[in-house]
PDB file of C-alpha atoms in Angstrom:
ATOM      1  CA  MET A   1    -143.248 129.833 117.273  1.00 74.00           C
ATOM      2  CA  SER A   2    -141.171 127.304 119.189  1.00 82.00           C
ATOM      3  CA  LEU A   3    -139.237 124.135 118.550  1.00 82.00           C
ATOM      4  CA  GLY A   4    -139.629 121.168 120.855  1.00 86.00           C
ATOM      5  CA  ALA A   5    -138.238 117.668 121.209  1.00 87.00           C
ATOM      6  CA  GLY A   6    -140.112 114.567 120.130  1.00 88.00           C
ATOM      7  CA  LEU A   7    -142.036 112.800 122.878  1.00 90.00           C
ATOM      8  CA  SER A   8    -142.560 109.161 123.859  1.00 93.00           C
ATOM      9  CA  VAL A   9    -141.584 106.656 121.140  1.00 94.00           C
ATOM     10  CA  VAL A  10    -140.206 109.400 118.862  1.00 93.00           C
ATOM     11  CA  ALA A  11    -138.019 111.028 121.547  1.00 91.00           C
ATOM     12  CA  GLY A  12    -134.597 111.753 120.081  1.00 85.00           C
ATOM     13  CA  LYS A  13    -135.802 111.040 116.534  1.00 87.00           C
ATOM     14  CA  LEU A  14    -137.609 114.239 115.560  1.00 87.00           C
ATOM     15  CA  PHE A  15    -138.502 117.728 116.658  1.00 84.00           C
ATOM     16  CA  ARG A  16    -141.776 119.605 116.645  1.00 86.00           C
ATOM     17  CA  ILE A  17    -142.600 123.091 115.400  1.00 84.00           C
ATOM     18  CA  GLY A  18    -145.271 124.648 117.588  1.00 84.00           C
ATOM     19  CA  HIS A  19    -147.201 127.888 117.429  1.00 84.00           C
ATOM     20  CA  LEU A  20    -149.941 129.815 119.135  1.00 85.00           C
ATOM     21  CA  GLY A  21    -152.323 131.708 116.902  1.00 87.00           C
ATOM     22  CA  ASP A  22    -151.735 132.509 113.251  1.00 89.00           C
ATOM     23  CA  LEU A  23    -149.016 130.736 111.276  1.00 86.00           C
ATOM     24  CA  ASN A  24    -148.462 131.533 107.619  1.00 89.00           C
ATOM     25  CA  GLU A  25    -146.196 130.095 104.943  1.00 90.00           C
ATOM     26  CA  LEU A  26    -143.429 132.654 105.461  1.00 90.00           C
ATOM     27  CA  MET A  27    -143.319 132.015 109.208  1.00 89.00           C
ATOM     28  CA  LEU A  28    -143.099 128.256 108.676  1.00 89.00           C
ATOM     29  CA  MET A  29    -140.344 128.601 106.058  1.00 91.00           C
ATOM     30  CA  SER A  30    -138.384 130.732 108.533  1.00 91.00           C
ATOM     31  CA  ALA A  31    -138.665 127.959 111.123  1.00 90.00           C
ATOM     32  CA  ILE A  32    -137.554 125.353 108.564  1.00 91.00           C
ATOM     33  CA  SER A  33    -134.577 127.520 107.626  1.00 92.00           C
ATOM     34  CA  GLY A  34    -133.580 127.908 111.266  1.00 89.00           C
ATOM     35  CA  ALA A  35    -133.891 124.156 111.831  1.00 88.00           C
ATOM     36  CA  GLU A  36    -131.678 123.496 108.783  1.00 89.00           C
ATOM     37  CA  MET A  37    -129.045 125.903 110.086  1.00 87.00           C
ATOM     38  CA  ALA A  38    -129.084 124.329 113.543  1.00 84.00           C
ATOM     39  CA  MET A  39    -128.787 120.781 112.168  1.00 83.00           C
ATOM     40  CA  ARG A  40    -125.834 121.792 109.997  1.00 84.00           C
ATOM     41  CA  ASP A  41    -124.148 123.608 112.888  1.00 86.00           C
ATOM     42  CA  VAL A  42    -124.287 120.647 115.270  1.00 83.00           C
ATOM     43  CA  GLY A  43    -123.669 117.959 112.648  1.00 83.00           C
ATOM     44  CA  ILE A  44    -126.876 116.041 113.366  1.00 76.00           C
ATOM     45  CA  MET A  45    -127.291 115.216 109.715  1.00 69.00           C
ATOM     46  CA  GLU A  46    -125.988 116.293 106.352  1.00 79.00           C
ATOM     47  CA  VAL A  47    -128.453 118.894 105.162  1.00 78.00           C
ATOM     48  CA  GLU A  48    -128.036 120.839 101.949  1.00 84.00           C
ATOM     49  CA  ALA A  49    -128.492 124.515 102.748  1.00 86.00           C
ATOM     50  CA  GLY A  50    -131.892 125.697 101.555  1.00 90.00           C
ATOM     51  CA  SER A  51    -133.256 122.245 100.707  1.00 91.00           C
ATOM     52  CA  GLY A  52    -136.035 122.319 103.293  1.00 91.00           C
ATOM     53  CA  VAL A  53    -137.145 125.812 102.353  1.00 93.00           C
ATOM     54  CA  ALA A  54    -137.073 124.864  98.657  1.00 95.00           C
ATOM     55  CA  ALA A  55    -139.251 121.818  99.370  1.00 95.00           C
ATOM     56  CA  ALA A  56    -141.720 123.953 101.360  1.00 93.00           C
ATOM     57  CA  GLN A  57    -141.882 126.545  98.575  1.00 94.00           C
ATOM     58  CA  GLU A  58    -142.584 123.839  96.006  1.00 96.00           C
ATOM     59  CA  TYR A  59    -145.300 122.333  98.215  1.00 95.00           C
ATOM     60  CA  TYR A  60    -147.018 125.708  98.648  1.00 92.00           C
ATOM     61  CA  ARG A  61    -146.771 126.416  94.900  1.00 93.00           C
ATOM     62  CA  LYS A  62    -148.518 123.133  94.101  1.00 96.00           C
ATOM     63  CA  ASN A  63    -151.024 123.080  96.961  1.00 94.00           C
ATOM     64  CA  GLY A  64    -151.744 126.735  97.644  1.00 79.00           C
TER      65      GLY A  64
END
């Protein structure tokens, strides 16, 4: 799994989560958690700790 910068018109506005091969829910939630931690550490935006992971868990509960 890797994180990458946005390209073209979204450069500087978002980041991408990339993977090669299998990616399951737990792996994606780990990436979201790491992204949250990084955003909080560098002050990019005010992120409540655990909010992204909680949203992903809720999505997977509802959508399988």
